Amino acid sequence: MSSEGGAAAGAPGLRADLAGGAPGALRPSAADQLGAEHALVFAGAALVAVYVPSDGGRELRLAGPAGETDAPPGWPTGYAVSGRSAVADAFRGGRPLWLTSGELGARGEAAPENLAPDVALGVLPIGAEGRGLGCLVVVDTTGKGFDPDRRGFLELYADQVATRLEAAAEAAAEAGVGAGAEHGGVRPTAPGTTASGTTASGTTASRTTASRTTAPATTAPGSAEPATGASATHAPTPGGASATAASAGPARPRRMPGDVLEPDRVGSFTLVLHTGRITADERVLELVDIDPDDFDGRVETLLAHTVPDDLPAFMSLVEPAQTAAASRELDFRIRRPNGELRWLRLRSRVLTDSAGRAERVLGIVVDASSLRPGADEVSMVQRLAASLAASMTARDVGRVVVDALRDPLLGADRVAVAGLEADRLVVTVLDPPEPAAWPEIWRSEWRSEWPDTPIRALPTLAAALRDVRVGLCPAGAELEPGLAGVGPGGLAVLPLPAEGRVIGACLVGWDEPHEFGAEERSLLTATAGLVGQAFRRAQAFDAQHELATTLQRSLLPRRLPDLAGGVAVARYLPAMARLEVGGDWYDVIPLSDSRVALVIGDVQGHSAGAATIMGQIRTAIRAYAVEGHPPDVVVSHANRLLVGMETDLFATCCYVELDMEEGDAWIVRAGHLSPLLRHPDGGTEEVAAEGGLPLGVFADADFPMTAVGLTPGTVLALLTDGLVESASLHLEEGMRRMRALLSAADPTDAGRLADELLGDGTRRADDVALLVMRYDGMKVRPIRAGWAVWRLPDAVMHARRFTARTLRKWNVAEEADTALLVVSELVTNALVHTQGPVRLDLTLAGDRLRIAVSDVSPRAPAKPVMADWESTGGRGLFLVEALSTSWGSVPVSGGKQVWSEFVVPRGAPGPVGQPQPQPQPRPVGR
């Protein structure tokens, strides 16, 4: 906070510790007697007594500071208005008196014993529009006396107290509450005026505004008439105290209404006109929503928070050329950080130099919201419109409406927002969301998250929708049961119009009786129009987003295959900021020999073209992988394919081939993020895999391969950049957060782990793909044996002998004949119909035996359409199909592999010299 202008000229603190005052201030005993609750301090002065006119207007009765009912010790309970006392003189003259306790004694008035000698006092009249409302008695707490600045602040504070007293009296009159002491009110009375409003001479007091420098018409001392109904006149006693008060015993002080005396509601400031520097206390900065540590002492900083329409009036206060030496009162608005408007009232007084030129401005600022009839409805509607403009989905619109109608717009207790589909209301948002808070018909239709309510059961709602008119039902109105429970204290039915038709409804209910004001229908109608337009946009967004999501998901795998030795799960979330389909994809590709390929990628952009490229690249990579190419060759082929597609789009990709038996992984990156690993001990790392260019950039790009070993219990996570990077999140920070989430997650449930990595699912600017695999290792390690078949006349015989020896070694005897017949047919087909080398491979995994014959011909075997009795061939594949549990053909390294699997009986012993493995009904390579 700025300190320019000097401490004396600055705005003093709002409160002070009476017991800790400077020498010459109140004695500690006085502070103890007043107590902290009496210590109303403003501008370094303690308010110790407040006097207001009695009902008859002949006496000034003690009202006590801050509405206290006990009199401050040592102060008289009343003064005669016509008497000779400082309080009465200030009240009649309309001018403040500044004196010391010694001067008070010289006037013949007894000063309270708790006042230190020569302590400075101030008696300030309070009045409004020419009417005297009372007097304030203040005592200096600084020991320095009252300089002109402090006097100016206290006089402005007295004006503020008068305004609040006047407002309190008007509010009491409108409510039909008397302003007498029995109701805690204060009846304003002009000096020399009776309670009926006539002066002693019979004339009516005028409501003219007078400056403190011009005294209003007063009654001469001693000219007041005797009070009616009293046994004695109000003859002044020494010091001016009322004789009636003295003879009738101690009178109970009257209570001030509400918070009219609270100085902590008032902020003060000092403006040096020739420099433009301002010294403001913390209350002023709080009202303007400026952090005291950020305030630079420039008046421009305060003006920046003022509504532009109010700047001209405000500038007339701060520009020296236009400032006159007079008091000013100004109401203005400031814009708060949340967009809300706040009304403030400023009272100021200009101090001049010796030449009569304006030098400084003293001012106080208060929150004027309580002096206004209600909140700024235009501002609230503007905030609602701004919030609705940022809402994307129907659920977002519903939440904004609930927040606005619940508080602060209408303070409703129950809000429902629903779309109109045929003859039913499809509820989008209910608040409160508990079924017990809604009528029975709503609870009976509670089929899913929200109920779907039939309109035919709500005729009042149906009529409002038909007439497209806001319906207001006060408390006690006859309503059908389905609506009566929504708003027992009042119900507003808001049709939501858009594009010339009604697309939904909003129900607003109150539990306590709610009075609908004259302008409330207009406010609700404006609200309904805004909500209707936003709701229509949100419905269109939801429909298009659902279409885009459906298209996107149709290009991704419907389900992932079961893996021997691991569990793979995937998650995909579409972007929420745009409607176009994205290019993120993932895939899990089972390969031969217990190997599996994990793929994730991202095509540039969000459009139908990006989705098309994504589908083509995903299919191509799957085809190249199934052919048996190594990882770097698979990615290289996909790159050449994308370069030849004549598109400007490129794609990133990460391809991981994993041997489920050994735990060996080979990683190839094409401009994509590196995989993340979570080790069994909870530690995480970002794999330092060497990367190449994105796909589609350069046809002859190299894609190096990185080998990584996995131990059982390791979690491998592949992800796209939408999960770890955004406009507000740097990539490195996003990867660190993802590693922290991965480390804290429980790997026993791979699906839950993937959900935790996705976060809370809030709005995303980019789509997200996530592929997680937990590597468990093979519980039963397959046993393999291979044989290179020579192209000799007895090659089939040698293949059968190799098979027989291997099966005897593995103690597989019962299915040996079947296995030998299948070997004969597959080897014969390879030798007869292909050229080049032929290889026979046998694999025993658990209770399944796999026979595979590989050759260099890419042509898949084909079964004949029919084989008659005279045919010499064509029956081999029929036999293989009949004897096998499953069989097929897959491309392998430019050739093919024909395989057959069948189940070994569970009672068969295991291989010789090895413990019998536990049977696992799991196909090899899947």
Tab-separated table of N, CA and C in Angstrom, residues 484-586:
chain	number	residue	atom	x	y	z
A	484	ALA	N	-46.220	-30.156	-7.459
A	484	ALA	CA	-46.394	-29.543	-6.144
A	484	ALA	C	-45.195	-29.814	-5.250
A	485	GLY	N	-44.613	-30.994	-5.351
A	485	GLY	CA	-43.460	-31.310	-4.522
A	485	GLY	C	-42.165	-30.694	-5.002
A	486	VAL	N	-42.165	-30.177	-6.249
A	486	VAL	CA	-40.951	-29.545	-6.763
A	486	VAL	C	-40.750	-28.184	-6.121
A	487	GLY	N	-41.849	-27.423	-5.963
A	487	GLY	CA	-41.747	-26.096	-5.367
A	487	GLY	C	-42.907	-25.801	-4.450
A	488	PRO	N	-42.924	-26.349	-3.234
A	488	PRO	CA	-44.035	-26.054	-2.320
A	488	PRO	C	-44.112	-24.585	-1.936
A	489	GLY	N	-43.003	-23.881	-1.940
A	489	GLY	CA	-43.017	-22.459	-1.615
A	489	GLY	C	-43.123	-21.567	-2.819
A	490	GLY	N	-43.121	-22.112	-4.013
A	490	GLY	CA	-43.180	-21.343	-5.246
A	490	GLY	C	-42.524	-22.130	-6.358
A	491	LEU	N	-43.092	-22.039	-7.557
A	491	LEU	CA	-42.582	-22.822	-8.679
A	491	LEU	C	-42.566	-21.947	-9.918
A	492	ALA	N	-41.464	-21.983	-10.651
A	492	ALA	CA	-41.337	-21.305	-11.938
A	492	ALA	C	-41.110	-22.354	-13.015
A	493	VAL	N	-41.952	-22.329	-14.053
A	493	VAL	CA	-41.853	-23.252	-15.176
A	493	VAL	C	-41.345	-22.458	-16.374
A	494	LEU	N	-40.151	-22.807	-16.845
A	494	LEU	CA	-39.502	-22.053	-17.917
A	494	LEU	C	-39.417	-22.906	-19.181
A	495	PRO	N	-40.238	-22.628	-20.205
A	495	PRO	CA	-40.015	-23.289	-21.499
A	495	PRO	C	-38.698	-22.804	-22.103
A	496	LEU	N	-37.990	-23.705	-22.758
A	496	LEU	CA	-36.703	-23.358	-23.363
A	496	LEU	C	-36.885	-23.280	-24.868
A	497	PRO	N	-37.032	-22.065	-25.414
A	497	PRO	CA	-37.258	-21.934	-26.857
A	497	PRO	C	-35.951	-21.864	-27.626
A	498	ALA	N	-35.996	-22.374	-28.846
A	498	ALA	CA	-34.841	-22.293	-29.742
A	498	ALA	C	-35.311	-22.609	-31.154
A	499	GLU	N	-34.919	-21.763	-32.094
A	499	GLU	CA	-35.226	-21.977	-33.511
A	499	GLU	C	-36.726	-22.130	-33.740
A	500	GLY	N	-37.513	-21.321	-33.041
A	500	GLY	CA	-38.944	-21.300	-33.277
A	500	GLY	C	-39.736	-22.426	-32.652
A	501	ARG	N	-39.151	-23.210	-31.789
A	501	ARG	CA	-39.875	-24.289	-31.128
A	501	ARG	C	-39.318	-24.468	-29.724
A	502	VAL	N	-40.068	-25.223	-28.927
A	502	VAL	CA	-39.652	-25.505	-27.558
A	502	VAL	C	-38.865	-26.804	-27.552
A	503	ILE	N	-37.643	-26.757	-27.033
A	503	ILE	CA	-36.791	-27.943	-27.048
A	503	ILE	C	-36.603	-28.542	-25.660
A	504	GLY	N	-37.149	-27.887	-24.643
A	504	GLY	CA	-36.979	-28.415	-23.299
A	504	GLY	C	-37.667	-27.531	-22.286
A	505	ALA	N	-37.396	-27.801	-21.022
A	505	ALA	CA	-38.009	-27.048	-19.937
A	505	ALA	C	-37.056	-27.005	-18.761
A	506	CYS	N	-37.229	-25.961	-17.958
A	506	CYS	CA	-36.472	-25.812	-16.725
A	506	CYS	C	-37.466	-25.531	-15.606
A	507	LEU	N	-37.388	-26.314	-14.549
A	507	LEU	CA	-38.253	-26.147	-13.389
A	507	LEU	C	-37.421	-25.601	-12.239
A	508	VAL	N	-37.923	-24.537	-11.613
A	508	VAL	CA	-37.234	-23.888	-10.507
A	508	VAL	C	-38.196	-23.866	-9.328
A	509	GLY	N	-37.804	-24.479	-8.217
A	509	GLY	CA	-38.687	-24.569	-7.076
A	509	GLY	C	-38.057	-24.053	-5.799
A	510	TRP	N	-38.916	-23.546	-4.907
A	510	TRP	CA	-38.495	-23.060	-3.595
A	510	TRP	C	-39.250	-23.816	-2.515
A	511	ASP	N	-38.586	-24.108	-1.438
A	511	ASP	CA	-39.235	-24.764	-0.302
A	511	ASP	C	-39.973	-23.764	0.570
A	512	GLU	N	-39.346	-22.609	0.834
A	512	GLU	CA	-39.985	-21.559	1.623
A	512	GLU	C	-40.803	-20.666	0.706
A	513	PRO	N	-41.842	-20.007	1.231
A	513	PRO	CA	-42.665	-19.117	0.393
A	513	PRO	C	-41.810	-18.090	-0.337
A	514	HIS	N	-42.003	-18.010	-1.632
A	514	HIS	CA	-41.221	-17.115	-2.477
A	514	HIS	C	-42.165	-16.149	-3.174
A	515	GLU	N	-41.898	-14.856	-2.991
A	515	GLU	CA	-42.704	-13.826	-3.641
A	515	GLU	C	-42.057	-13.466	-4.980
A	516	PHE	N	-42.832	-13.593	-6.056
A	516	PHE	CA	-42.320	-13.259	-7.383
A	516	PHE	C	-42.473	-11.765	-7.608
A	517	GLY	N	-41.328	-11.066	-7.752
A	517	GLY	CA	-41.346	-9.632	-7.952
A	517	GLY	C	-41.840	-9.260	-9.330
A	518	ALA	N	-42.054	-7.942	-9.500
A	518	ALA	CA	-42.587	-7.466	-10.774
A	518	ALA	C	-41.627	-7.719	-11.928
A	519	GLU	N	-40.327	-7.646	-11.647
A	519	GLU	CA	-39.349	-7.828	-12.713
A	519	GLU	C	-38.851	-9.262	-12.816
A	520	GLU	N	-39.318	-10.134	-11.951
A	520	GLU	CA	-38.788	-11.494	-11.951
A	520	GLU	C	-39.223	-12.269	-13.185
A	521	ARG	N	-40.437	-11.999	-13.688
A	521	ARG	CA	-40.862	-12.687	-14.907
A	521	ARG	C	-39.959	-12.320	-16.073
A	522	SER	N	-39.607	-11.041	-16.183
A	522	SER	CA	-38.701	-10.628	-17.263
A	522	SER	C	-37.340	-11.290	-17.111
A	523	LEU	N	-36.863	-11.359	-15.872
A	523	LEU	CA	-35.575	-11.999	-15.630
A	523	LEU	C	-35.615	-13.479	-16.004
A	524	LEU	N	-36.684	-14.161	-15.612
A	524	LEU	CA	-36.797	-15.586	-15.932
A	524	LEU	C	-36.982	-15.807	-17.428
A	525	THR	N	-37.724	-14.915	-18.097
A	525	THR	CA	-37.905	-15.048	-19.543
A	525	THR	C	-36.577	-14.892	-20.269
A	526	ALA	N	-35.780	-13.891	-19.847
A	526	ALA	CA	-34.453	-13.720	-20.458
A	526	ALA	C	-33.571	-14.924	-20.188
A	527	THR	N	-33.656	-15.449	-18.970
A	527	THR	CA	-32.862	-16.636	-18.637
A	527	THR	C	-33.269	-17.823	-19.501
A	528	ALA	N	-34.578	-18.023	-19.677
A	528	ALA	CA	-35.057	-19.154	-20.482
A	528	ALA	C	-34.579	-19.041	-21.921
A	529	GLY	N	-34.600	-17.810	-22.480
A	529	GLY	CA	-34.129	-17.651	-23.850
A	529	GLY	C	-32.659	-17.988	-24.004
A	530	LEU	N	-31.838	-17.530	-23.067
A	530	LEU	CA	-30.413	-17.850	-23.127
A	530	LEU	C	-30.173	-19.346	-22.977
A	531	VAL	N	-30.857	-19.958	-22.015
A	531	VAL	CA	-30.652	-21.384	-21.781
A	531	VAL	C	-31.131	-22.197	-22.974
A	532	GLY	N	-32.261	-21.785	-23.585
A	532	GLY	CA	-32.768	-22.519	-24.744
A	532	GLY	C	-31.783	-22.539	-25.895
A	533	GLN	N	-31.215	-21.375	-26.224
A	533	GLN	CA	-30.237	-21.329	-27.308
A	533	GLN	C	-29.002	-22.167	-26.983
A	534	ALA	N	-28.511	-22.043	-25.747
A	534	ALA	CA	-27.333	-22.830	-25.359
A	534	ALA	C	-27.653	-24.325	-25.359
A	535	PHE	N	-28.850	-24.683	-24.912
A	535	PHE	CA	-29.233	-26.092	-24.864
A	535	PHE	C	-29.334	-26.676	-26.280
A	536	ARG	N	-29.824	-25.871	-27.212
A	536	ARG	CA	-29.907	-26.357	-28.603
A	536	ARG	C	-28.511	-26.573	-29.170
A	537	ARG	N	-27.604	-25.646	-28.937
A	537	ARG	CA	-26.232	-25.843	-29.416
A	537	ARG	C	-25.608	-27.076	-28.776
A	538	ALA	N	-25.878	-27.265	-27.487
A	538	ALA	CA	-25.300	-28.413	-26.805
A	538	ALA	C	-25.869	-29.723	-27.334
A	539	GLN	N	-27.165	-29.750	-27.649
A	539	GLN	CA	-27.748	-30.967	-28.213
A	539	GLN	C	-27.127	-31.296	-29.568
A	540	ALA	N	-26.925	-30.277	-30.400
A	540	ALA	CA	-26.271	-30.517	-31.689
A	540	ALA	C	-24.844	-31.011	-31.501
A	541	PHE	N	-24.147	-30.415	-30.541
A	541	PHE	CA	-22.786	-30.867	-30.269
A	541	PHE	C	-22.775	-32.315	-29.798
A	542	ASP	N	-23.682	-32.663	-28.903
A	542	ASP	CA	-23.735	-34.039	-28.397
A	542	ASP	C	-24.017	-35.024	-29.524
A	543	ALA	N	-24.939	-34.667	-30.423
A	543	ALA	CA	-25.277	-35.573	-31.521
A	543	ALA	C	-24.087	-35.762	-32.464
A	544	GLN	N	-23.443	-34.677	-32.848
A	544	GLN	CA	-22.301	-34.786	-33.746
A	544	GLN	C	-21.120	-35.477	-33.060
A	545	HIS	N	-20.968	-35.193	-31.773
A	545	HIS	CA	-19.876	-35.839	-31.048
A	545	HIS	C	-20.113	-37.338	-30.942
A	546	GLU	N	-21.357	-37.738	-30.735
A	546	GLU	CA	-21.651	-39.169	-30.682
A	546	GLU	C	-21.402	-39.828	-32.030
A	547	LEU	N	-21.767	-39.127	-33.133
A	547	LEU	CA	-21.506	-39.665	-34.464
A	547	LEU	C	-20.015	-39.817	-34.714
A	548	ALA	N	-19.250	-38.783	-34.353
A	548	ALA	CA	-17.804	-38.860	-34.551
A	548	ALA	C	-17.191	-39.951	-33.694
A	549	THR	N	-17.680	-40.094	-32.486
A	549	THR	CA	-17.141	-41.130	-31.604
A	549	THR	C	-17.457	-42.519	-32.135
A	550	THR	N	-18.675	-42.697	-32.662
A	550	THR	CA	-19.046	-43.999	-33.225
A	550	THR	C	-18.163	-44.349	-34.410
A	551	LEU	N	-17.933	-43.373	-35.294
A	551	LEU	CA	-17.052	-43.613	-36.435
A	551	LEU	C	-15.648	-43.939	-35.973
A	552	GLN	N	-15.170	-43.194	-34.990
A	552	GLN	CA	-13.815	-43.428	-34.495
A	552	GLN	C	-13.683	-44.830	-33.923
A	553	ARG	N	-14.638	-45.213	-33.097
A	553	ARG	CA	-14.536	-46.525	-32.450
A	553	ARG	C	-14.713	-47.667	-33.453
A	554	SER	N	-15.426	-47.413	-34.540
A	554	SER	CA	-15.583	-48.470	-35.544
A	554	SER	C	-14.273	-48.785	-36.251
A	555	LEU	N	-13.328	-47.848	-36.216
A	555	LEU	CA	-12.027	-48.073	-36.840
A	555	LEU	C	-11.018	-48.690	-35.880
A	556	LEU	N	-11.420	-48.894	-34.627
A	556	LEU	CA	-10.530	-49.477	-33.624
A	556	LEU	C	-10.963	-50.904	-33.314
A	557	PRO	N	-10.085	-51.708	-32.732
A	557	PRO	CA	-10.465	-53.094	-32.420
A	557	PRO	C	-11.669	-53.140	-31.469
A	558	ARG	N	-12.598	-54.057	-31.759
A	558	ARG	CA	-13.762	-54.219	-30.883
A	558	ARG	C	-13.349	-54.798	-29.537
A	559	ARG	N	-12.427	-55.764	-29.574
A	559	ARG	CA	-11.919	-56.354	-28.349
A	559	ARG	C	-10.485	-56.780	-28.572
A	560	LEU	N	-9.745	-56.878	-27.504
A	560	LEU	CA	-8.357	-57.295	-27.588
A	560	LEU	C	-8.256	-58.800	-27.348
A	561	PRO	N	-7.297	-59.458	-27.999
A	561	PRO	CA	-7.176	-60.910	-27.831
A	561	PRO	C	-6.636	-61.284	-26.456
A	562	ASP	N	-6.966	-62.497	-26.011
A	562	ASP	CA	-6.378	-63.032	-24.782
A	562	ASP	C	-4.928	-63.424	-25.064
A	563	LEU	N	-4.066	-63.113	-24.131
A	563	LEU	CA	-2.640	-63.366	-24.309
A	563	LEU	C	-2.165	-64.391	-23.300
A	564	ALA	N	-1.332	-65.316	-23.762
A	564	ALA	CA	-0.702	-66.280	-22.868
A	564	ALA	C	0.520	-65.612	-22.238
A	565	GLY	N	0.424	-65.349	-20.934
A	565	GLY	CA	1.539	-64.723	-20.254
A	565	GLY	C	1.379	-63.239	-20.040
A	566	GLY	N	0.187	-62.690	-20.221
A	566	GLY	CA	-0.003	-61.265	-20.009
A	566	GLY	C	-1.454	-60.856	-20.196
A	567	VAL	N	-1.753	-59.614	-19.816
A	567	VAL	CA	-3.098	-59.038	-19.953
A	567	VAL	C	-2.941	-57.677	-20.598
A	568	ALA	N	-3.702	-57.445	-21.663
A	568	ALA	CA	-3.659	-56.170	-22.377
A	568	ALA	C	-5.034	-55.519	-22.312
A	569	VAL	N	-5.056	-54.209	-22.004
A	569	VAL	CA	-6.281	-53.412	-22.006
A	569	VAL	C	-5.997	-52.113	-22.739
A	570	ALA	N	-7.046	-51.534	-23.320
A	570	ALA	CA	-6.893	-50.292	-24.075
A	570	ALA	C	-8.042	-49.360	-23.726
A	571	ARG	N	-7.777	-48.071	-23.837
A	571	ARG	CA	-8.781	-47.045	-23.608
A	571	ARG	C	-8.653	-45.994	-24.699
A	572	TYR	N	-9.811	-45.502	-25.132
A	572	TYR	CA	-9.826	-44.413	-26.107
A	572	TYR	C	-10.852	-43.377	-25.672
A	573	LEU	N	-10.456	-42.101	-25.676
A	573	LEU	CA	-11.352	-40.991	-25.328
A	573	LEU	C	-11.300	-39.973	-26.457
A	574	PRO	N	-12.442	-39.643	-27.055
A	574	PRO	CA	-12.431	-38.637	-28.134
A	574	PRO	C	-12.215	-37.251	-27.577
A	575	ALA	N	-11.806	-36.344	-28.447
A	575	ALA	CA	-11.616	-34.951	-28.045
A	575	ALA	C	-12.967	-34.323	-27.754
A	576	MET	N	-12.972	-33.381	-26.775
A	576	MET	CA	-14.214	-32.701	-26.396
A	576	MET	C	-14.273	-31.276	-26.953
A	577	ALA	N	-13.177	-30.767	-27.432
A	577	ALA	CA	-13.150	-29.378	-27.894
A	577	ALA	C	-13.569	-29.260	-29.350
A	578	ARG	N	-13.480	-30.339	-30.115
A	578	ARG	CA	-13.846	-30.300	-31.523
A	578	ARG	C	-14.700	-31.504	-31.857
A	579	LEU	N	-15.459	-31.378	-32.960
A	579	LEU	CA	-16.376	-32.444	-33.333
A	579	LEU	C	-15.756	-33.449	-34.289
A	580	GLU	N	-14.622	-33.106	-34.943
A	580	GLU	CA	-14.059	-34.000	-35.941
A	580	GLU	C	-13.484	-35.258	-35.289
A	581	VAL	N	-13.505	-36.343	-36.072
A	581	VAL	CA	-12.904	-37.576	-35.586
A	581	VAL	C	-11.393	-37.398	-35.566
A	582	GLY	N	-10.763	-38.095	-34.647
A	582	GLY	CA	-9.323	-37.990	-34.506
A	582	GLY	C	-8.605	-39.119	-35.226
A	583	GLY	N	-7.287	-39.092	-35.106
A	583	GLY	CA	-6.474	-40.090	-35.791
A	583	GLY	C	-5.727	-41.017	-34.869
A	584	ASP	N	-6.053	-41.053	-33.574
A	584	ASP	CA	-5.371	-41.953	-32.645
A	584	ASP	C	-5.875	-43.381	-32.831
A	585	TRP	N	-4.956	-44.332	-32.738
A	585	TRP	CA	-5.360	-45.736	-32.839
A	585	TRP	C	-4.432	-46.602	-32.013
A	586	TYR	N	-4.864	-47.840	-31.807
A	586	TYR	CA	-4.063	-48.843	-31.092
A	586	TYR	C	-4.429	-50.203	-31.653
